[in-house]
mmCIF file of C-alpha atoms and ligand atoms in Angstrom:
data_model
loop_
_atom_site.group_PDB
_atom_site.id
_atom_site.type_symbol
_atom_site.label_atom_id
_atom_site.label_comp_id
_atom_site.label_asym_id
_atom_site.label_seq_id
_atom_site.Cartn_x
_atom_site.Cartn_y
_atom_site.Cartn_z
ATOM 1 C CA MET A 1 0.318 -0.120 -0.043
ATOM 2 C CA PRO A 2 2.907 2.484 0.721
ATOM 3 C CA VAL A 3 3.404 2.329 -3.082
ATOM 4 C CA LEU A 4 0.067 3.557 -3.985
ATOM 5 C CA ARG A 5 0.085 6.068 -1.321
ATOM 6 C CA THR A 6 3.282 7.684 -2.935
ATOM 7 C CA PHE A 7 1.617 7.199 -6.247
ATOM 8 C CA PHE A 8 -1.374 9.397 -5.217
ATOM 9 C CA ILE A 9 0.558 11.785 -3.533
ATOM 10 C CA ALA A 10 2.904 12.416 -6.582
ATOM 11 C CA LEU A 11 -0.417 12.569 -8.634
ATOM 12 C CA SER A 12 -1.646 15.385 -6.302
ATOM 13 C CA HIS A 13 1.315 17.322 -7.570
ATOM 14 C CA ASN A 14 0.456 16.902 -11.204
ATOM 15 C CA ARG A 15 -0.751 20.107 -12.878
ATOM 16 C CA ALA A 16 -1.737 18.802 -16.199
ATOM 17 C CA LEU A 17 -4.112 16.260 -14.349
ATOM 18 C CA ARG A 18 -5.275 18.835 -12.040
ATOM 19 C CA ARG A 19 -6.417 21.369 -14.575
ATOM 20 C CA PHE A 20 -8.039 18.760 -16.694
ATOM 21 C CA SER A 21 -9.898 17.279 -13.749
ATOM 22 C CA GLU A 22 -10.991 20.366 -12.153
ATOM 23 C CA ARG A 23 -12.488 21.554 -15.374
ATOM 24 C CA SER A 24 -14.121 18.355 -16.644
ATOM 25 C CA LEU A 25 -17.803 17.745 -15.652
ATOM 26 C CA VAL A 26 -16.951 14.190 -14.743
ATOM 27 C CA GLY A 27 -14.017 15.229 -12.380
ATOM 28 C CA LYS A 28 -16.675 17.507 -10.838
ATOM 29 C CA ARG A 29 -19.222 14.469 -10.167
ATOM 30 C CA VAL A 30 -16.575 12.405 -8.785
ATOM 31 C CA SER A 31 -15.119 14.744 -6.340
ATOM 32 C CA SER A 32 -18.472 15.139 -5.128
ATOM 33 C CA ARG A 33 -18.127 12.053 -2.722
ATOM 34 C CA PHE A 34 -15.508 14.111 -0.852
ATOM 35 C CA ILE A 35 -16.445 17.670 -1.781
ATOM 36 C CA ALA A 36 -19.722 19.620 -0.568
ATOM 37 C CA GLY A 37 -19.728 21.456 -3.794
ATOM 38 C CA MET A 38 -18.197 24.442 -6.000
ATOM 39 C CA GLU A 39 -20.113 27.473 -4.053
ATOM 40 C CA ILE A 40 -20.305 28.905 -0.601
ATOM 41 C CA GLU A 41 -23.853 28.498 -0.884
ATOM 42 C CA ASP A 42 -23.402 24.367 -1.361
ATOM 43 C CA ALA A 43 -20.887 24.556 1.967
ATOM 44 C CA LEU A 44 -23.312 26.232 4.046
ATOM 45 C CA ARG A 45 -26.536 24.056 3.036
ATOM 46 C CA VAL A 46 -24.123 21.074 3.692
ATOM 47 C CA ALA A 47 -23.119 22.758 7.335
ATOM 48 C CA GLU A 48 -26.799 23.234 7.943
ATOM 49 C CA GLU A 49 -27.793 19.424 7.112
ATOM 50 C CA VAL A 50 -24.654 18.248 9.030
ATOM 51 C CA ASN A 51 -25.658 20.591 12.128
ATOM 52 C CA LYS A 52 -29.121 19.017 12.010
ATOM 53 C CA GLN A 53 -27.582 15.652 12.285
ATOM 54 C CA GLY A 54 -26.020 16.837 15.562
ATOM 55 C CA MET A 55 -22.434 17.572 14.442
ATOM 56 C CA SER A 56 -20.284 20.612 14.351
ATOM 57 C CA VAL A 57 -18.807 21.542 11.354
ATOM 58 C CA THR A 58 -15.426 23.112 10.085
ATOM 59 C CA LEU A 59 -15.613 24.813 6.317
ATOM 60 C CA ASP A 60 -12.744 24.625 4.096
ATOM 61 C CA SER A 61 -12.743 26.598 0.910
ATOM 62 C CA LEU A 62 -10.374 24.658 -0.778
ATOM 63 C CA GLY A 63 -7.061 25.983 -2.342
ATOM 64 C CA GLU A 64 -3.571 26.015 -1.405
ATOM 65 C CA SER A 65 0.082 27.483 -2.795
ATOM 66 C CA VAL A 66 -1.236 30.495 -4.375
ATOM 67 C CA THR A 67 1.140 32.067 -6.503
ATOM 68 C CA THR A 68 0.131 35.867 -6.428
ATOM 69 C CA GLU A 69 -0.717 38.288 -3.825
ATOM 70 C CA ALA A 70 -4.439 38.949 -5.485
ATOM 71 C CA GLU A 71 -5.119 35.375 -5.279
ATOM 72 C CA ALA A 72 -4.364 35.166 -1.640
ATOM 73 C CA ARG A 73 -6.387 37.919 -1.043
ATOM 74 C CA VAL A 74 -9.403 36.761 -3.252
ATOM 75 C CA ALA A 75 -9.176 33.351 -1.166
ATOM 76 C CA ALA A 76 -9.146 35.559 2.096
ATOM 77 C CA GLU A 77 -12.391 37.153 1.325
ATOM 78 C CA VAL A 78 -14.065 34.101 1.100
ATOM 79 C CA TYR A 79 -13.114 33.334 4.510
ATOM 80 C CA HIS A 80 -14.771 36.574 5.561
ATOM 81 C CA LYS A 81 -17.916 36.017 3.777
ATOM 82 C CA LEU A 82 -18.068 32.491 5.347
ATOM 83 C CA LEU A 83 -17.594 33.912 8.876
ATOM 84 C CA ASP A 84 -20.321 36.605 8.406
ATOM 85 C CA ALA A 85 -22.508 33.716 6.922
ATOM 86 C CA ILE A 86 -22.211 31.329 9.832
ATOM 87 C CA ALA A 87 -22.845 34.298 12.134
ATOM 88 C CA ALA A 88 -26.088 35.386 10.194
ATOM 89 C CA ARG A 89 -27.323 31.701 9.789
ATOM 90 C CA LYS A 90 -26.251 30.758 13.468
ATOM 91 C CA LEU A 91 -24.618 27.620 12.268
ATOM 92 C CA ASP A 92 -22.625 25.739 14.619
ATOM 93 C CA ALA A 93 -19.512 26.018 12.488
ATOM 94 C CA ASN A 94 -16.033 27.379 12.364
ATOM 95 C CA ILE A 95 -13.556 27.456 9.418
ATOM 96 C CA SER A 96 -10.337 25.689 8.587
ATOM 97 C CA MET A 97 -7.726 27.327 6.390
ATOM 98 C CA LYS A 98 -4.071 26.775 4.705
ATOM 99 C CA LEU A 99 -1.396 29.473 5.270
ATOM 100 C CA THR A 100 -0.128 28.643 1.468
ATOM 101 C CA GLN A 101 -3.619 29.771 0.311
ATOM 102 C CA MET A 102 -2.821 33.163 1.836
ATOM 103 C CA GLY A 103 0.400 33.490 0.377
ATOM 104 C CA LEU A 104 2.843 31.868 2.763
ATOM 105 C CA ASN A 105 5.139 30.705 -0.154
ATOM 106 C CA LEU A 106 5.388 34.107 -1.565
ATOM 107 C CA SER A 107 6.001 36.040 1.657
ATOM 108 C CA PRO A 108 5.298 34.920 5.458
ATOM 109 C CA ALA A 109 4.540 38.330 6.575
ATOM 110 C CA LEU A 110 1.492 38.426 3.865
ATOM 111 C CA ALA A 111 0.242 35.244 5.241
ATOM 112 C CA GLU A 112 0.310 35.978 8.754
ATOM 113 C CA SER A 113 -1.289 39.353 8.039
ATOM 114 C CA ILE A 114 -4.308 37.809 6.110
ATOM 115 C CA ALA A 115 -4.662 35.011 8.863
ATOM 116 C CA GLU A 116 -4.689 37.969 11.445
ATOM 117 C CA SER A 117 -7.606 39.554 9.817
ATOM 118 C CA VAL A 118 -9.647 36.411 9.509
ATOM 119 C CA ALA A 119 -9.039 35.466 12.918
ATOM 120 C CA GLN A 120 -9.787 38.873 14.272
ATOM 121 C CA HIS A 121 -13.033 38.720 12.394
ATOM 122 C CA ALA A 122 -13.725 35.160 13.769
ATOM 123 C CA SER A 123 -13.170 36.440 17.160
ATOM 124 C CA LYS A 124 -15.861 39.145 16.698
ATOM 125 C CA THR A 125 -18.230 36.872 15.279
ATOM 126 C CA GLY A 126 -17.669 34.301 18.240
ATOM 127 C CA SER A 127 -16.146 32.012 15.762
ATOM 128 C CA PHE A 128 -12.903 30.167 15.551
ATOM 129 C CA VAL A 129 -10.211 29.366 12.723
ATOM 130 C CA ARG A 130 -7.989 26.207 12.320
ATOM 131 C CA ILE A 131 -4.861 26.487 10.687
ATOM 132 C CA ASP A 132 -4.253 23.487 8.883
ATOM 133 C CA MET A 133 -0.942 21.854 8.788
ATOM 134 C CA GLU A 134 0.645 21.222 5.496
ATOM 135 C CA ASP A 135 4.001 19.478 4.519
ATOM 136 C CA SER A 136 7.128 19.535 7.066
ATOM 137 C CA SER A 137 9.005 22.414 5.272
ATOM 138 C CA LEU A 138 6.140 24.649 6.462
ATOM 139 C CA THR A 139 5.708 23.410 10.199
ATOM 140 C CA GLN A 140 7.832 25.478 12.086
ATOM 141 C CA VAL A 141 6.762 28.860 10.267
ATOM 142 C CA THR A 142 2.983 27.619 10.600
ATOM 143 C CA LEU A 143 3.682 27.212 14.256
ATOM 144 C CA GLU A 144 5.215 30.232 15.061
ATOM 145 C CA ILE A 145 2.526 32.275 13.314
ATOM 146 C CA VAL A 146 -0.059 30.743 15.114
ATOM 147 C CA LYS A 147 1.594 31.235 18.333
ATOM 148 C CA ARG A 148 2.023 34.903 17.540
ATOM 149 C CA LEU A 149 -1.454 35.646 16.630
ATOM 150 C CA HIS A 150 -2.946 33.584 19.749
ATOM 151 C CA ALA A 151 -0.815 36.132 21.874
ATOM 152 C CA LYS A 152 -2.683 39.019 20.539
ATOM 153 C CA PRO A 153 -5.417 40.180 22.464
ATOM 154 C CA ASP A 154 -8.073 40.769 19.936
ATOM 155 C CA VAL A 155 -7.195 37.224 18.311
ATOM 156 C CA ARG A 156 -6.785 34.727 21.452
ATOM 157 C CA GLY A 157 -8.528 31.736 21.597
ATOM 158 C CA ALA A 158 -9.878 32.165 18.079
ATOM 159 C CA ILE A 159 -7.271 30.683 16.587
ATOM 160 C CA GLY A 160 -5.706 26.892 16.790
ATOM 161 C CA ILE A 161 -3.383 24.672 14.934
ATOM 162 C CA VAL A 162 -2.997 21.082 13.620
ATOM 163 C CA ILE A 163 -0.214 18.592 14.583
ATOM 164 C CA GLN A 164 0.559 15.571 12.630
ATOM 165 C CA ALA A 165 1.402 12.495 14.530
ATOM 166 C CA TYR A 166 3.703 11.177 12.072
ATOM 167 C CA LEU A 167 6.326 13.761 12.704
ATOM 168 C CA TYR A 168 9.294 12.742 15.589
ATOM 169 C CA ARG A 169 8.700 16.481 16.870
ATOM 170 C CA SER A 170 5.066 16.547 17.549
ATOM 171 C CA LYS A 171 5.454 15.651 21.310
ATOM 172 C CA ASN A 172 7.595 18.543 22.197
ATOM 173 C CA ASP A 173 5.205 20.870 19.622
ATOM 174 C CA ILE A 174 2.332 19.346 21.660
ATOM 175 C CA GLU A 175 3.480 20.294 24.968
ATOM 176 C CA ASP A 176 4.528 23.731 24.229
ATOM 177 C CA LEU A 177 1.002 24.525 22.587
ATOM 178 C CA ILE A 178 -0.663 23.237 25.842
ATOM 179 C CA GLY A 179 1.592 25.480 27.769
ATOM 180 C CA ASN A 180 0.201 28.367 25.538
ATOM 181 C CA GLY A 181 -3.378 27.218 25.869
ATOM 182 C CA ILE A 182 -3.596 26.734 22.070
ATOM 183 C CA ARG A 183 -6.192 24.400 20.712
ATOM 184 C CA VAL A 184 -4.992 21.430 18.871
ATOM 185 C CA ARG A 185 -6.327 19.283 16.185
ATOM 186 C CA LEU A 186 -4.358 15.995 15.961
ATOM 187 C CA CYS A 187 -4.276 14.001 12.738
ATOM 188 C CA LYS A 188 -1.825 11.347 11.520
ATOM 189 C CA GLY A 189 -0.490 13.247 8.693
ATOM 190 C CA ALA A 190 -1.572 13.335 4.811
ATOM 191 C CA TYR A 191 1.699 14.116 3.248
ATOM 192 C CA GLN A 192 4.942 12.391 1.767
ATOM 193 C CA GLU A 193 7.618 13.033 4.237
ATOM 194 C CA PRO A 194 11.299 11.254 4.796
ATOM 195 C CA ALA A 195 12.203 9.136 7.473
ATOM 196 C CA GLU A 196 14.469 11.455 8.921
ATOM 197 C CA ILE A 197 11.952 13.455 10.331
ATOM 198 C CA ALA A 198 8.697 11.361 10.154
ATOM 199 C CA PHE A 199 7.638 7.812 11.204
ATOM 200 C CA PRO A 200 7.936 5.741 8.042
ATOM 201 C CA ARG A 201 5.694 2.764 9.653
ATOM 202 C CA LYS A 202 1.968 3.208 10.205
ATOM 203 C CA ALA A 203 2.098 1.011 13.473
ATOM 204 C CA ASP A 204 4.400 3.653 14.894
ATOM 205 C CA VAL A 205 2.422 6.818 13.435
ATOM 206 C CA ASP A 206 -0.895 5.014 15.309
ATOM 207 C CA ALA A 207 1.035 4.283 18.637
ATOM 208 C CA ASN A 208 2.438 7.992 18.480
ATOM 209 C CA PHE A 209 -1.177 9.191 17.670
ATOM 210 C CA ILE A 210 -2.548 7.456 21.170
ATOM 211 C CA ARG A 211 0.356 8.772 22.933
ATOM 212 C CA LEU A 212 -0.233 12.475 21.812
ATOM 213 C CA ALA A 213 -3.884 12.085 21.969
ATOM 214 C CA ASN A 214 -3.624 11.204 25.596
ATOM 215 C CA LEU A 215 -1.728 14.301 26.144
ATOM 216 C CA LEU A 216 -4.306 16.583 24.522
ATOM 217 C CA LEU A 217 -7.190 14.685 26.610
ATOM 218 C CA GLU A 218 -5.471 15.448 29.708
ATOM 219 C CA SER A 219 -4.967 19.005 29.024
ATOM 220 C CA PRO A 220 -7.649 21.799 30.132
ATOM 221 C CA VAL A 221 -7.729 23.182 26.537
ATOM 222 C CA TYR A 222 -10.511 21.815 24.146
ATOM 223 C CA HIS A 223 -9.047 19.871 21.601
ATOM 224 C CA GLY A 224 -9.980 17.734 18.208
ATOM 225 C CA LEU A 225 -8.785 14.179 17.685
ATOM 226 C CA ALA A 226 -9.487 13.951 13.828
ATOM 227 C CA THR A 227 -9.162 10.512 12.587
ATOM 228 C CA HIS A 228 -11.832 7.932 11.062
ATOM 229 C CA ASP A 229 -9.490 4.965 12.528
ATOM 230 C CA ASP A 230 -11.810 2.689 14.914
ATOM 231 C CA ALA A 231 -8.684 1.883 16.861
ATOM 232 C CA MET A 232 -7.629 5.412 17.647
ATOM 233 C CA VAL A 233 -11.319 6.314 18.505
ATOM 234 C CA ALA A 234 -11.408 3.398 20.852
ATOM 235 C CA ALA A 235 -8.100 4.088 22.451
ATOM 236 C CA ALA A 236 -9.313 7.841 23.233
ATOM 237 C CA GLN A 237 -12.749 6.612 24.535
ATOM 238 C CA SER A 238 -11.272 4.093 26.869
ATOM 239 C CA TYR A 239 -8.582 6.842 28.036
ATOM 240 C CA ALA A 240 -11.502 9.301 28.650
ATOM 241 C CA SER A 241 -13.411 6.946 30.616
ATOM 242 C CA GLN A 242 -10.238 5.609 32.562
ATOM 243 C CA HIS A 243 -9.605 9.299 33.462
ATOM 244 C CA SER A 244 -12.822 10.378 34.237
ATOM 245 C CA ILE A 245 -12.332 12.908 31.632
ATOM 246 C CA GLU A 246 -16.148 14.322 30.292
ATOM 247 C CA ARG A 247 -17.190 13.775 26.637
ATOM 248 C CA SER A 248 -17.817 17.719 26.461
ATOM 249 C CA ARG A 249 -14.242 18.321 27.007
ATOM 250 C CA PHE A 250 -12.953 17.339 23.447
ATOM 251 C CA GLU A 251 -14.283 16.648 20.201
ATOM 252 C CA PHE A 252 -13.651 14.019 17.240
ATOM 253 C CA GLN A 253 -13.263 15.301 13.994
ATOM 254 C CA MET A 254 -13.946 13.721 10.572
ATOM 255 C CA LEU A 255 -13.824 14.696 6.760
ATOM 256 C CA TYR A 256 -16.933 15.032 4.639
ATOM 257 C CA GLY A 257 -18.110 11.872 3.203
ATOM 258 C CA ILE A 258 -15.794 9.670 5.103
ATOM 259 C CA ARG A 259 -16.942 7.089 7.936
ATOM 260 C CA ARG A 260 -20.513 8.471 7.988
ATOM 261 C CA ASP A 261 -21.321 5.493 10.257
ATOM 262 C CA LEU A 262 -18.733 6.041 12.864
ATOM 263 C CA GLN A 263 -19.918 9.816 12.938
ATOM 264 C CA ARG A 264 -23.454 8.712 13.666
ATOM 265 C CA LYS A 265 -22.537 6.179 16.016
ATOM 266 C CA LEU A 266 -20.515 8.703 18.179
ATOM 267 C CA VAL A 267 -23.190 11.307 17.997
ATOM 268 C CA ASP A 268 -25.677 8.730 19.184
ATOM 269 C CA GLU A 269 -23.153 7.796 21.959
ATOM 270 C CA GLY A 270 -23.089 11.297 23.261
ATOM 271 C CA TYR A 271 -19.792 12.243 21.783
ATOM 272 C CA LYS A 272 -19.063 15.590 20.271
ATOM 273 C CA VAL A 273 -18.268 15.191 16.300
ATOM 274 C CA ARG A 274 -17.105 18.020 13.888
ATOM 275 C CA VAL A 275 -17.163 17.395 10.248
ATOM 276 C CA TYR A 276 -14.765 19.114 7.940
ATOM 277 C CA VAL A 277 -16.545 20.148 4.882
ATOM 278 C CA PRO A 278 -14.691 21.159 1.846
ATOM 279 C CA PHE A 279 -15.839 22.975 -0.906
ATOM 280 C CA GLY A 280 -14.734 24.897 -4.100
ATOM 281 C CA ASN A 281 -13.030 24.543 -7.494
ATOM 282 C CA ASP A 282 -9.486 24.022 -6.341
ATOM 283 C CA TRP A 283 -10.491 20.412 -5.468
ATOM 284 C CA TYR A 284 -7.660 18.410 -7.038
ATOM 285 C CA PRO A 285 -4.876 17.915 -4.516
ATOM 286 C CA TYR A 286 -7.332 17.529 -1.521
ATOM 287 C CA PHE A 287 -9.124 14.662 -3.328
ATOM 288 C CA MET A 288 -5.953 12.893 -4.453
ATOM 289 C CA ARG A 289 -4.845 12.896 -0.527
ATOM 290 C CA ARG A 290 -7.988 11.152 0.487
ATOM 291 C CA LEU A 291 -7.292 8.734 -2.296
ATOM 292 C CA ALA A 292 -3.769 8.101 -0.778
ATOM 293 C CA GLU A 293 -5.060 7.557 2.381
ATOM 294 C CA ARG A 294 -7.442 4.700 1.059
ATOM 295 C CA PRO A 295 -7.022 3.485 -2.259
ATOM 296 C CA ALA A 296 -10.091 1.236 -2.002
ATOM 297 C CA ASN A 297 -11.678 4.317 -2.681
ATOM 298 C CA VAL A 298 -10.751 4.196 -6.347
ATOM 299 C CA LEU A 299 -12.753 1.131 -6.697
ATOM 300 C CA PHE A 300 -15.630 2.994 -5.170
ATOM 301 C CA LEU A 301 -15.379 6.054 -7.386
ATOM 302 C CA ALA A 302 -15.052 3.597 -10.730
ATOM 303 C CA LYS A 303 -18.164 2.042 -9.984
ATOM 304 C CA ASN A 304 -19.858 5.279 -9.633
ATOM 305 C CA PHE A 305 -17.935 6.626 -12.569
ATOM 306 C CA PHE A 306 -19.784 3.825 -14.521
ATOM 307 C CA ARG A 307 -23.248 5.089 -13.644
ATOM 308 C CA PHE A 308 -22.715 8.512 -14.558
HETATM 309 P P1 FDA B 1 -6.044 5.778 8.262
HETATM 310 O O1 FDA B 1 -5.320 6.305 7.175
HETATM 311 O O2 FDA B 1 -4.918 5.283 9.493
HETATM 312 O O3 FDA B 1 -6.921 4.806 8.296
HETATM 313 C C1 FDA B 1 -7.751 3.911 9.601
HETATM 314 C C2 FDA B 1 -9.017 3.691 8.698
HETATM 315 O O4 FDA B 1 -9.867 4.844 8.632
HETATM 316 C C3 FDA B 1 -9.169 3.329 7.245
HETATM 317 O O5 FDA B 1 -8.943 1.518 7.669
HETATM 318 C C4 FDA B 1 -10.671 3.316 6.876
HETATM 319 O O6 FDA B 1 -11.630 2.552 7.382
HETATM 320 C C5 FDA B 1 -10.672 4.707 7.425
HETATM 321 N N1 FDA B 1 -10.532 5.701 6.450
HETATM 322 C C6 FDA B 1 -9.047 6.263 6.489
HETATM 323 N N2 FDA B 1 -9.126 7.519 5.661
HETATM 324 C C7 FDA B 1 -10.027 6.992 4.486
HETATM 325 C C8 FDA B 1 -10.574 7.477 3.434
HETATM 326 N N3 FDA B 1 -9.876 8.647 2.760
HETATM 327 N N4 FDA B 1 -11.672 7.059 2.922
HETATM 328 C C9 FDA B 1 -12.407 6.163 3.594
HETATM 329 N N5 FDA B 1 -11.986 5.621 4.618
HETATM 330 C C10 FDA B 1 -11.232 6.030 5.323
HETATM 331 N N6 FDA B 1 -3.636 15.981 7.490
HETATM 332 C C11 FDA B 1 -2.563 16.757 7.622
HETATM 333 O O7 FDA B 1 -1.542 16.421 7.200
HETATM 334 N N7 FDA B 1 -3.071 18.080 7.803
HETATM 335 C C12 FDA B 1 -4.294 18.682 8.283
HETATM 336 O O8 FDA B 1 -4.290 19.844 8.623
HETATM 337 C C13 FDA B 1 -5.343 17.645 8.292
HETATM 338 N N8 FDA B 1 -6.555 17.913 8.455
HETATM 339 C C14 FDA B 1 -7.471 17.126 8.911
HETATM 340 C C15 FDA B 1 -8.684 17.357 9.502
HETATM 341 C C16 FDA B 1 -9.653 16.285 9.676
HETATM 342 C C17 FDA B 1 -10.845 16.781 10.344
HETATM 343 C C18 FDA B 1 -9.348 14.897 9.359
HETATM 344 C C19 FDA B 1 -10.116 13.782 9.567
HETATM 345 C C20 FDA B 1 -7.910 14.718 8.723
HETATM 346 C C21 FDA B 1 -7.138 15.646 8.605
HETATM 347 N N9 FDA B 1 -5.995 15.516 8.069
HETATM 348 C C22 FDA B 1 -5.230 16.338 7.896
HETATM 349 C C23 FDA B 1 -5.839 13.964 7.301
HETATM 350 C C24 FDA B 1 -4.761 12.900 8.228
HETATM 351 O O9 FDA B 1 -3.777 13.400 8.425
HETATM 352 C C25 FDA B 1 -5.114 11.583 7.814
HETATM 353 O O10 FDA B 1 -4.490 11.660 6.469
HETATM 354 C C26 FDA B 1 -6.450 10.872 7.355
HETATM 355 O O11 FDA B 1 -7.385 11.624 8.499
HETATM 356 C C27 FDA B 1 -6.124 9.456 7.364
HETATM 357 O O12 FDA B 1 -5.890 9.129 8.686
HETATM 358 P P2 FDA B 1 -6.802 8.280 9.741
HETATM 359 O O13 FDA B 1 -6.505 8.545 10.934
HETATM 360 O O14 FDA B 1 -8.236 8.970 9.619
HETATM 361 O O15 FDA B 1 -6.983 6.795 9.113
#
C-alpha cells in the first residue's frame, strides 16, 4: 500500500491532470463524494444539514499554494464571507484554512497579516479559525505564526493549529502548544515525509497518535482528535473514561463523506463530532490525498464513474 500512497501523493502534484480534472464535468461529479460543492452556498447548505444531524462543522474553502498576492486576498475574502454567513445563519461552524492559500510561499508576512485579519473577524463573530498543517517544510513557520497571533488580545482563543502524529517533533510541539493554551487538532498526517523526520511505519504513527491524544485529553484546553480509525477512536474513548474526562471536553473530527457510520455512532453515544466540509473549484490536491489514504476508494469511485 505505501507504493499506492506515494503514487497518489505524486499525482496530487500533477498540474496537467489537475487542470483537466478540475474543469471536467466527470471530475466534478466524482469529487462530490468528498466535496460539498463548488460554491459558498453549497458549503453552507451542507453545514446546515450536518448541524441538523447533531454535529459541528468546519468549513474549508479549498485552495493551496497560491502564486500571487491577489489570489491570496481573493481566498481570504471567501473566508470573511463565510464568517459573516456562519454568524447570520447561526450555524455551529468554524473555518479551516491553509497558510499557503494566504500566500505563505510568497511571503510569510503576507500570510500572517491575512490570517490575523481572518482570526480577528472570527474572534469578533464568536467563531474560530483552524490553521491546517501542510508539509514539513512549513511546520515551523506555521507554528510560529499561530503562536504569535494567539498571543494578540484581539485574536486569543480564536485561532488553533493542527499537529501531525507522523512527525517525530510533535510531542514537543504539543507540550509547547498546551503550555500556551492553544487548541490543537491532532491528525496522523497526509503528506509524503522522509524517515529522518517522520515515522515510516503506520504502526508507529498509530502508537504516537494515541500517546499524543492522551496528552491532549489530559490538558485543560479543548482539542480535536481527527481520525476515521476505529482503533484511535476506541483508544481515546477508553483513556477518557479511565481518567474521568467528560465527553464535552474534546471532540472527534472527521472529513465530509468519510465514515458517516462512525460519525453517527459517536453522536448517538454522546460524543462531540465535527465534520470538515471542503468546497470550491480547487479540489484536486485534497481529493488525491484522500485517495492516497485509502486506495480502496478508487474502486468505489470507478463504480460510480460508470453509473454517470
Ligand atoms: P488511516 O489512514 O490510518 O486509516 C484507518 C481507517 O480509517 C481505514 O482503514 C478506513 O476504515 C478509514 N479511512 C481513513 N481514510 C479514509 C478515506 N479517505 N476514505 C475512507 N475511509 C478512510 N492531515 C494533514 O496533514 N494536515 C491537516 O491539517 C489535516 N486536517 C485533517 C482534518 C480532519 C478533520 C481529518 C479527519 C483529517 C485531517 N488530515 C490532515 C488528514 C489526516 O492526516 C489523515 O491523512 C487522514 O485522516 C487519514 O488518517 P486516519 O487516522 O483517518 O486513518
